[in-house]
CSV table of C-alpha atoms in Angstrom, one decimal:
chain,number,residue,atom,x,y,z
A,253,MET,CA,-27.0,-0.2,-4.8
A,254,LYS,CA,-24.4,2.5,-4.0
A,255,LYS,CA,-22.6,4.9,-6.5
A,256,CYS,CA,-19.2,4.3,-5.1
A,257,VAL,CA,-19.8,0.3,-5.0
A,258,ARG,CA,-21.6,0.4,-8.3
A,259,TRP,CA,-18.0,1.9,-10.0
A,260,ILE,CA,-16.2,-1.3,-8.1
A,261,CYS,CA,-18.7,-4.0,-9.5
A,262,LEU,CA,-18.4,-2.5,-12.8
A,263,LEU,CA,-14.6,-2.2,-12.9
A,264,LEU,CA,-14.3,-5.8,-12.0
A,265,CYS,CA,-16.9,-6.5,-14.0
A,266,GLY,CA,-16.1,-4.9,-17.4
A,267,PHE,CA,-12.3,-5.3,-17.8
A,268,LEU,CA,-13.3,-7.4,-21.2
A,269,LEU,CA,-10.6,-8.5,-22.2
A,270,THR,CA,6.9,-1.0,27.5
A,271,ALA,CA,8.0,-2.1,30.2
A,272,CYS,CA,11.5,-3.8,29.0
A,273,SER,CA,13.4,-7.0,29.7
A,274,PRO,CA,16.4,-6.8,31.9
A,275,ASP,CA,19.1,-6.0,29.2
A,276,GLY,CA,16.9,-3.4,27.6
A,277,ILE,CA,17.2,0.1,28.3
A,278,SER,CA,14.2,2.0,30.9
A,279,SER,CA,11.8,5.1,30.0
A,280,GLY,CA,14.9,6.8,31.8
A,281,ASN,CA,17.7,5.9,30.5
A,282,SER,CA,18.7,9.1,29.3
A,283,THR,CA,22.1,8.3,26.8
A,284,GLY,CA,19.8,7.2,24.8
A,285,THR,CA,19.8,3.8,22.1
A,286,ASN,CA,22.0,2.6,18.8
A,287,VAL,CA,19.7,1.7,16.2
A,288,LYS,CA,20.5,0.4,13.1
A,289,TYR,CA,19.9,-1.1,10.6
A,290,ARG,CA,21.4,-4.9,9.5
A,291,SER,CA,23.4,-5.7,6.8
A,292,PHE,CA,22.3,-8.3,4.3
A,293,GLN,CA,23.1,-9.6,1.1
A,294,THR,CA,19.1,-10.7,0.5
A,295,ALA,CA,16.0,-10.3,1.8
A,296,ARG,CA,12.4,-11.6,1.8
A,297,ALA,CA,9.9,-9.1,2.0
A,298,GLU,CA,6.1,-9.7,2.8
A,299,PHE,CA,3.0,-7.6,3.6
A,300,SER,CA,-0.8,-8.2,3.5
A,301,MET,CA,-3.2,-5.3,3.0
A,302,VAL,CA,-7.3,-6.4,3.4
A,303,PHE,CA,-9.4,-3.4,3.3
A,304,HIS,CA,-13.5,-3.8,4.0
A,305,VAL,CA,-15.2,-0.7,2.8
A,306,SER,CA,-18.8,-0.5,3.5
A,307,ASP,CA,-22.3,1.4,3.6
A,308,SER,CA,-24.4,-1.1,5.9
A,309,GLN,CA,-23.6,1.1,9.0
A,310,PHE,CA,-25.8,4.2,7.5
A,311,GLU,CA,-29.5,4.9,6.8
A,312,ASN,CA,-31.2,4.0,3.8
A,313,SER,CA,-27.9,1.6,2.5
A,314,THR,CA,-28.0,-1.1,0.8
A,315,GLY,CA,-25.6,-3.7,3.3
A,316,MET,CA,-23.1,-4.1,0.3
A,317,THR,CA,-19.3,-4.3,1.7
A,318,VAL,CA,-16.2,-4.4,-0.6
A,319,THR,CA,-13.2,-6.2,0.3
A,320,SER,CA,-9.6,-5.8,-1.8
A,321,MET,CA,-6.5,-7.9,-0.2
A,322,PHE,CA,-3.5,-8.0,-1.4
A,323,LYS,CA,-0.3,-10.3,-0.1
A,324,GLY,CA,2.7,-10.7,-1.9
A,325,ALA,CA,6.1,-10.6,-1.4
A,326,PHE,CA,9.6,-8.1,-3.3
A,327,THR,CA,13.0,-10.0,-3.0
A,328,VAL,CA,15.1,-6.9,-1.6
A,329,THR,CA,18.8,-6.6,-2.2
A,330,PRO,CA,21.6,-4.0,-1.5
A,331,LYS,CA,22.5,-1.4,-4.4
A,332,ASP,CA,24.2,2.3,-3.9
A,333,THR,CA,22.7,3.8,-0.9
A,334,GLY,CA,19.1,1.6,-2.0
A,335,TYR,CA,18.1,-1.7,-2.8
A,336,THR,CA,16.8,-3.3,-6.1
A,337,VAL,CA,13.3,-4.9,-5.8
A,338,THR,CA,11.5,-7.5,-7.7
A,339,LEU,CA,7.8,-8.1,-6.4
A,340,PRO,CA,7.6,-11.8,-7.9
A,341,GLU,CA,4.7,-13.2,-5.2
A,342,LEU,CA,2.0,-10.9,-5.3
A,343,GLN,CA,-1.5,-12.3,-4.2
A,344,ILE,CA,-4.8,-9.8,-5.4
A,345,SER,CA,-8.4,-10.6,-4.0
A,346,ILE,CA,-11.4,-7.4,-5.2
A,347,VAL,CA,-15.0,-9.0,-4.2
A,348,ALA,CA,-17.7,-6.5,-4.7
A,349,GLY,CA,-21.0,-8.2,-4.7
A,350,ASP,CA,-21.2,-10.6,-8.4
A,351,ALA,CA,-18.4,-9.1,-9.1
A,352,SER,CA,-14.7,-10.6,-8.3
A,353,LEU,CA,-11.0,-9.8,-9.8
A,354,GLU,CA,-8.4,-12.5,-8.8
A,355,PHE,CA,-5.1,-12.5,-9.8
A,356,HIS,CA,-2.3,-14.8,-9.0
A,357,ASN,CA,1.2,-14.7,-9.6
A,358,GLY,CA,1.1,-17.9,-9.9
A,359,ASN,CA,-1.6,-19.1,-12.4
A,360,THR,CA,-2.0,-19.3,-15.7
A,361,TYR,CA,-4.6,-17.1,-17.8
A,362,THR,CA,-5.8,-17.2,-20.9
A,363,GLY,CA,-8.4,-15.3,-23.6
A,364,GLU,CA,-9.8,-12.5,-21.5
A,365,ALA,CA,-8.7,-13.8,-18.1
A,366,ALA,CA,-5.1,-13.2,-19.4
A,367,VAL,CA,-6.4,-9.5,-20.1
A,368,ARG,CA,-7.8,-8.7,-17.0
A,369,ALA,CA,-4.9,-10.1,-15.1
A,370,LEU,CA,-1.8,-8.5,-17.2
A,371,PRO,CA,-0.9,-5.4,-15.2
A,372,PHE,CA,-0.5,-7.0,-12.4
A,373,LYS,CA,1.4,-10.1,-14.4
A,374,ALA,CA,3.2,-7.2,-15.4
A,375,LEU,CA,4.3,-5.9,-12.2
A,376,THR,CA,6.0,-8.6,-11.6
A,377,GLU,CA,7.8,-9.1,-14.3
A,378,GLY,CA,9.3,-5.3,-13.3
A,379,THR,CA,12.4,-4.6,-11.8
A,380,PHE,CA,12.9,-1.2,-9.6
A,381,THR,CA,15.2,0.9,-7.8
A,382,ALA,CA,14.5,2.7,-4.3
A,383,ILE,CA,16.6,5.1,-2.6
A,384,PRO,CA,15.7,7.0,-0.2
A,385,THR,CA,16.6,10.8,0.0
A,386,ALA,CA,19.0,12.7,2.7
A,387,GLN,CA,15.3,12.6,4.7
A,388,GLY,CA,14.9,9.1,4.5
A,389,ARG,CA,12.0,9.2,2.5
A,390,LEU,CA,11.1,6.6,-0.8
A,391,GLU,CA,9.4,8.9,-3.1
A,392,THR,CA,9.6,7.4,-6.6
A,393,LEU,CA,9.8,4.1,-7.1
A,394,GLU,CA,12.2,3.4,-10.2
A,395,GLY,CA,11.1,1.5,-13.4
A,396,PHE,CA,7.2,1.8,-12.5
A,397,GLN,CA,6.9,4.1,-15.2
A,398,ASP,CA,8.7,1.1,-17.6
A,399,VAL,CA,5.6,-1.0,-16.2
A,400,LEU,CA,3.3,1.2,-17.2
A,401,THR,CA,4.7,1.2,-20.8
A,402,GLN,CA,4.8,-2.3,-20.7
A,403,ILE,CA,1.3,-2.6,-20.5
A,404,ARG,CA,0.3,0.3,-22.6
A,405,THR,CA,2.2,-2.3,-25.4
A,406,GLU,CA,0.3,-5.5,-25.1
A,407,THR,CA,-3.1,-4.2,-24.6
A,408,ALA,CA,-2.3,-2.0,-28.2
A,409,PRO,CA,-3.6,-4.9,-30.5
A,410,TYR,CA,-7.0,-4.7,-28.1
A,411,GLY,CA,-7.8,-1.3,-28.2
A,412,GLU,CA,-7.7,2.0,-26.3
A,413,LYS,CA,-10.5,1.8,-24.2
A,414,ILE,CA,-8.9,-1.8,-23.0
A,415,THR,CA,-5.4,-0.1,-22.6
A,416,ALA,CA,-7.4,2.8,-20.5
A,417,GLN,CA,-8.9,0.4,-18.9
A,418,ALA,CA,-6.0,-2.0,-17.5
A,419,VAL,CA,-3.5,1.5,-16.7
A,420,SER,CA,-6.1,2.3,-14.4
A,421,SER,CA,-6.6,-1.4,-13.1
A,422,LEU,CA,-3.3,-1.3,-11.4
A,423,ASN,CA,-2.8,2.8,-10.4
A,424,GLU,CA,-6.4,2.3,-8.7
A,425,PHE,CA,-5.1,-0.9,-7.3
A,426,LEU,CA,-1.1,-0.7,-6.9
A,427,ASN,CA,-0.5,3.1,-7.7
A,428,GLU,CA,3.5,3.8,-7.5
A,429,ASN,CA,2.7,5.6,-4.6
A,430,THR,CA,1.8,2.6,-3.1
A,431,LEU,CA,4.2,1.1,-3.5
A,432,CYS,CA,6.8,3.5,-2.0
A,433,TYR,CA,4.7,3.6,1.0
A,434,LEU,CA,4.6,-0.4,1.1
A,435,LEU,CA,9.2,-0.1,1.1
A,436,GLU,CA,9.5,2.2,3.0
A,437,LYS,CA,7.1,0.1,5.8
A,438,LEU,CA,9.6,-2.5,5.5
A,439,LEU,CA,12.7,-0.8,4.7
A,440,PHE,CA,13.5,2.4,5.8
A,441,SER,CA,10.1,3.9,7.7
A,442,VAL,CA,11.7,3.8,11.3
A,443,PRO,CA,15.5,6.0,12.3
A,444,GLU,CA,18.4,5.4,12.3
A,445,GLY,CA,21.3,6.7,14.9
A,446,THR,CA,21.0,7.5,18.7
A,447,LEU,CA,17.2,7.2,20.2
A,448,ARG,CA,15.7,7.8,23.0
A,449,VAL,CA,12.7,6.8,23.9
A,450,GLY,CA,10.0,8.7,23.5
A,451,ASP,CA,11.8,10.0,20.4
A,452,THR,CA,9.4,10.5,17.8
A,453,LYS,CA,9.4,11.6,13.3
A,454,GLU,CA,6.9,11.7,11.0
A,455,ARG,CA,5.7,10.2,8.0
A,456,TYR,CA,3.6,12.0,4.9
A,457,PHE,CA,2.5,9.4,2.1
A,458,ASP,CA,0.2,11.1,0.1
A,459,GLY,CA,-2.5,9.5,-2.8
A,460,LEU,CA,-2.2,5.3,-2.1
A,461,ALA,CA,-4.2,3.0,-3.6
A,462,PRO,CA,-6.9,2.2,-3.1
A,463,TYR,CA,-9.5,4.3,-1.9
A,464,SER,CA,-7.3,8.0,-2.9
A,465,TYR,CA,-6.3,7.9,0.7
A,466,SER,CA,-3.2,9.7,2.1
A,467,MET,CA,-1.7,9.1,5.5
A,468,LYS,CA,0.2,11.0,8.5
A,469,ASP,CA,2.1,8.2,10.8
A,470,LYS,CA,3.9,9.6,13.9
A,471,ILE,CA,6.5,6.8,14.9
A,472,THR,CA,7.8,6.7,18.3
A,473,TYR,CA,10.6,4.6,19.9
A,474,THR,CA,9.6,2.9,23.1
A,475,GLY,CA,12.7,1.3,23.6
A,476,ARG,CA,15.2,-1.7,23.0
A,477,SER,CA,13.5,-4.7,24.4
A,478,GLY,CA,15.7,-7.8,24.1
A,479,LYS,CA,17.2,-8.6,20.9
A,480,ALA,CA,14.8,-5.9,19.6
A,481,ASP,CA,13.6,-2.5,19.1
A,482,VAL,CA,10.0,-1.3,19.3
A,483,PHE,CA,8.2,1.6,17.6
A,484,ALA,CA,5.0,3.0,18.4
A,485,MET,CA,3.4,3.7,15.0
A,486,ASP,CA,-0.1,6.1,15.2
A,487,GLY,CA,-1.7,7.5,11.9
A,488,VAL,CA,-4.5,10.2,11.0
A,489,VAL,CA,-6.1,9.2,7.6
A,490,SER,CA,-7.3,12.4,5.3
A,491,SER,CA,-8.7,12.8,1.4
A,492,LEU,CA,-6.6,13.7,-1.0
A,493,SER,CA,-6.6,17.9,-1.9
A,494,VAL,CA,-9.1,19.4,-4.0
A,495,GLU,CA,-7.0,19.7,-7.0
A,496,GLN,CA,-6.4,15.6,-6.5
A,497,ALA,CA,-9.8,14.8,-6.3
A,498,ASP,CA,-11.1,17.1,-9.2
A,499,SER,CA,-7.9,14.3,-11.7
A,500,LEU,CA,-9.4,11.5,-10.5
A,501,LEU,CA,-13.0,12.2,-10.9
A,502,SER,CA,-11.8,13.5,-14.5
A,503,LEU,CA,-10.6,10.2,-14.8
A,504,GLY,CA,-13.4,8.2,-14.1
A,505,LEU,CA,-12.5,7.2,-10.8
A,506,PRO,CA,-14.3,7.5,-7.8
A,507,TYR,CA,-14.0,10.0,-4.8
A,508,TYR,CA,-12.8,9.3,-1.5
A,509,GLU,CA,-13.7,12.3,1.2
A,510,MET,CA,-12.6,11.1,4.6
A,511,SER,CA,-10.6,11.1,7.5
A,512,GLY,CA,-10.1,8.3,10.2
A,513,THR,CA,-6.9,7.2,12.7
A,514,THR,CA,-4.1,3.9,12.5
A,515,ALA,CA,-2.6,2.5,15.4
A,516,GLY,CA,0.5,-0.2,15.3
A,517,THR,CA,3.8,-1.0,15.9
A,518,CYS,CA,6.8,-2.0,13.9
A,519,THR,CA,9.8,-4.5,15.5
A,520,LEU,CA,13.5,-4.2,14.6
A,521,TYR,CA,16.0,-7.3,15.4
A,522,THR,CA,18.9,-7.2,16.4
A,523,GLU,CA,20.2,-10.7,15.7
A,524,GLY,CA,18.4,-13.6,14.1
A,525,GLU,CA,17.5,-14.2,10.9
A,526,LEU,CA,14.1,-11.7,11.3
A,527,LEU,CA,14.7,-8.0,10.3
A,528,ARG,CA,11.9,-6.5,10.9
A,529,SER,CA,8.3,-6.9,11.7
A,530,GLY,CA,5.3,-5.1,11.6
A,531,SER,CA,1.9,-4.2,11.6
A,532,SER,CA,-1.2,-2.1,11.7
A,533,SER,CA,-5.1,-1.0,11.6
A,534,GLY,CA,-6.9,1.7,11.4
A,535,ASN,CA,-10.8,2.8,10.7
A,536,ALA,CA,-12.3,5.5,8.5
A,537,THR,CA,-15.6,6.8,7.9
A,538,GLY,CA,-16.8,9.7,5.3
A,539,ILE,CA,-18.4,9.8,1.5
A,540,CYS,CA,-16.7,8.3,-2.0
A,541,TYR,CA,-18.0,11.5,-4.8
A,542,PHE,CA,-19.1,9.3,-8.4
A,543,PRO,CA,-19.4,10.1,-10.8
A,544,ASP,CA,-18.8,13.6,-10.4
A,545,LYS,CA,-19.1,15.5,-6.3
A,546,LYS,CA,-22.4,16.9,-6.3
A,547,PRO,CA,-24.5,16.6,-3.1
A,548,GLU,CA,-26.4,13.6,-5.0
A,549,ASN,CA,-23.5,11.2,-6.1
A,550,GLY,CA,-22.2,10.8,-2.0
A,551,SER,CA,-22.3,8.0,-0.5
A,552,GLN,CA,-21.7,7.3,2.6
A,553,VAL,CA,-19.3,4.2,3.5
A,554,ALA,CA,-16.2,3.3,6.2
A,555,ILE,CA,-13.1,2.1,5.8
A,556,SER,CA,-11.6,-0.8,8.3
A,557,ARG,CA,-8.3,-1.6,6.9
A,558,GLN,CA,-5.7,-4.4,8.8
A,559,MET,CA,-1.4,-4.7,7.5
A,560,THR,CA,0.6,-7.0,8.4
A,561,TYR,CA,4.9,-7.7,7.7
A,562,SER,CA,8.1,-8.7,7.7
A,563,VAL,CA,11.5,-8.7,6.3
A,564,LYS,CA,13.7,-11.9,6.4
A,565,ILE,CA,17.6,-12.7,5.6
A,566,VAL,CA,17.7,-14.3,3.1
A,567,GLU,CA,21.4,-14.5,2.5
């Protein structure tokens, strides 16, 4: 078994406790179209992310595949220049060989299973404030540190090792950067204002979990189709910085050195209960290092990723 897949198994097992319709614009429109976010009192923002990590395409591979699924729904209400956000619905499934980690917020956990589920349960009990910068970026999520504090407090009776495992489990699979990335996709990522077909902007996301990668998205307005504005999203996947890689390895986490691409679309609806929907998929290849970055401790990996999301008005 490759070292990085072995690490994931240890983590899972060892946590003891563009044609347009007639009413749309064409590519020759020179005046542009007014694109804006619609108002609402409460919205439900759903997402699903699935990752497959495998070394089966490489020589001398073990054929091991790790499948990670993250599915949930945020409840969103406007606040000042941003939103108040909760995550009352969350499902997680991570399977690596015979090892697995499963969480569903609707289930009741006792004993060791309750300790394993605690990091994700704490996430579903938090209240967050998402306020973008003037450039429409969500750089921090107020309230995430409170979740980490809750995890430390509730695992303290089990000892420092269990506390460290619990905090590591949340940061490895759904860290603050990843939640900001999801909320940007759901709420902020596409531009507003008068846009012409072909107008673009870029978004950069650093230190995403799982698999410690970064991504640059190019968002291109492709025009209004019927009662919706459509954007193409092309991304480039890259590795973290050397300093970030060293930090991960020093914490006993694997480091993925990889490159790849993603492609997807995002649609903003001008009427109806559906505010936004989108999807993306991508692939990356590279090397996973664990427990250090010595050549003999690197395993070649291939990662595929699929994501879907939608935002609907509740009231």
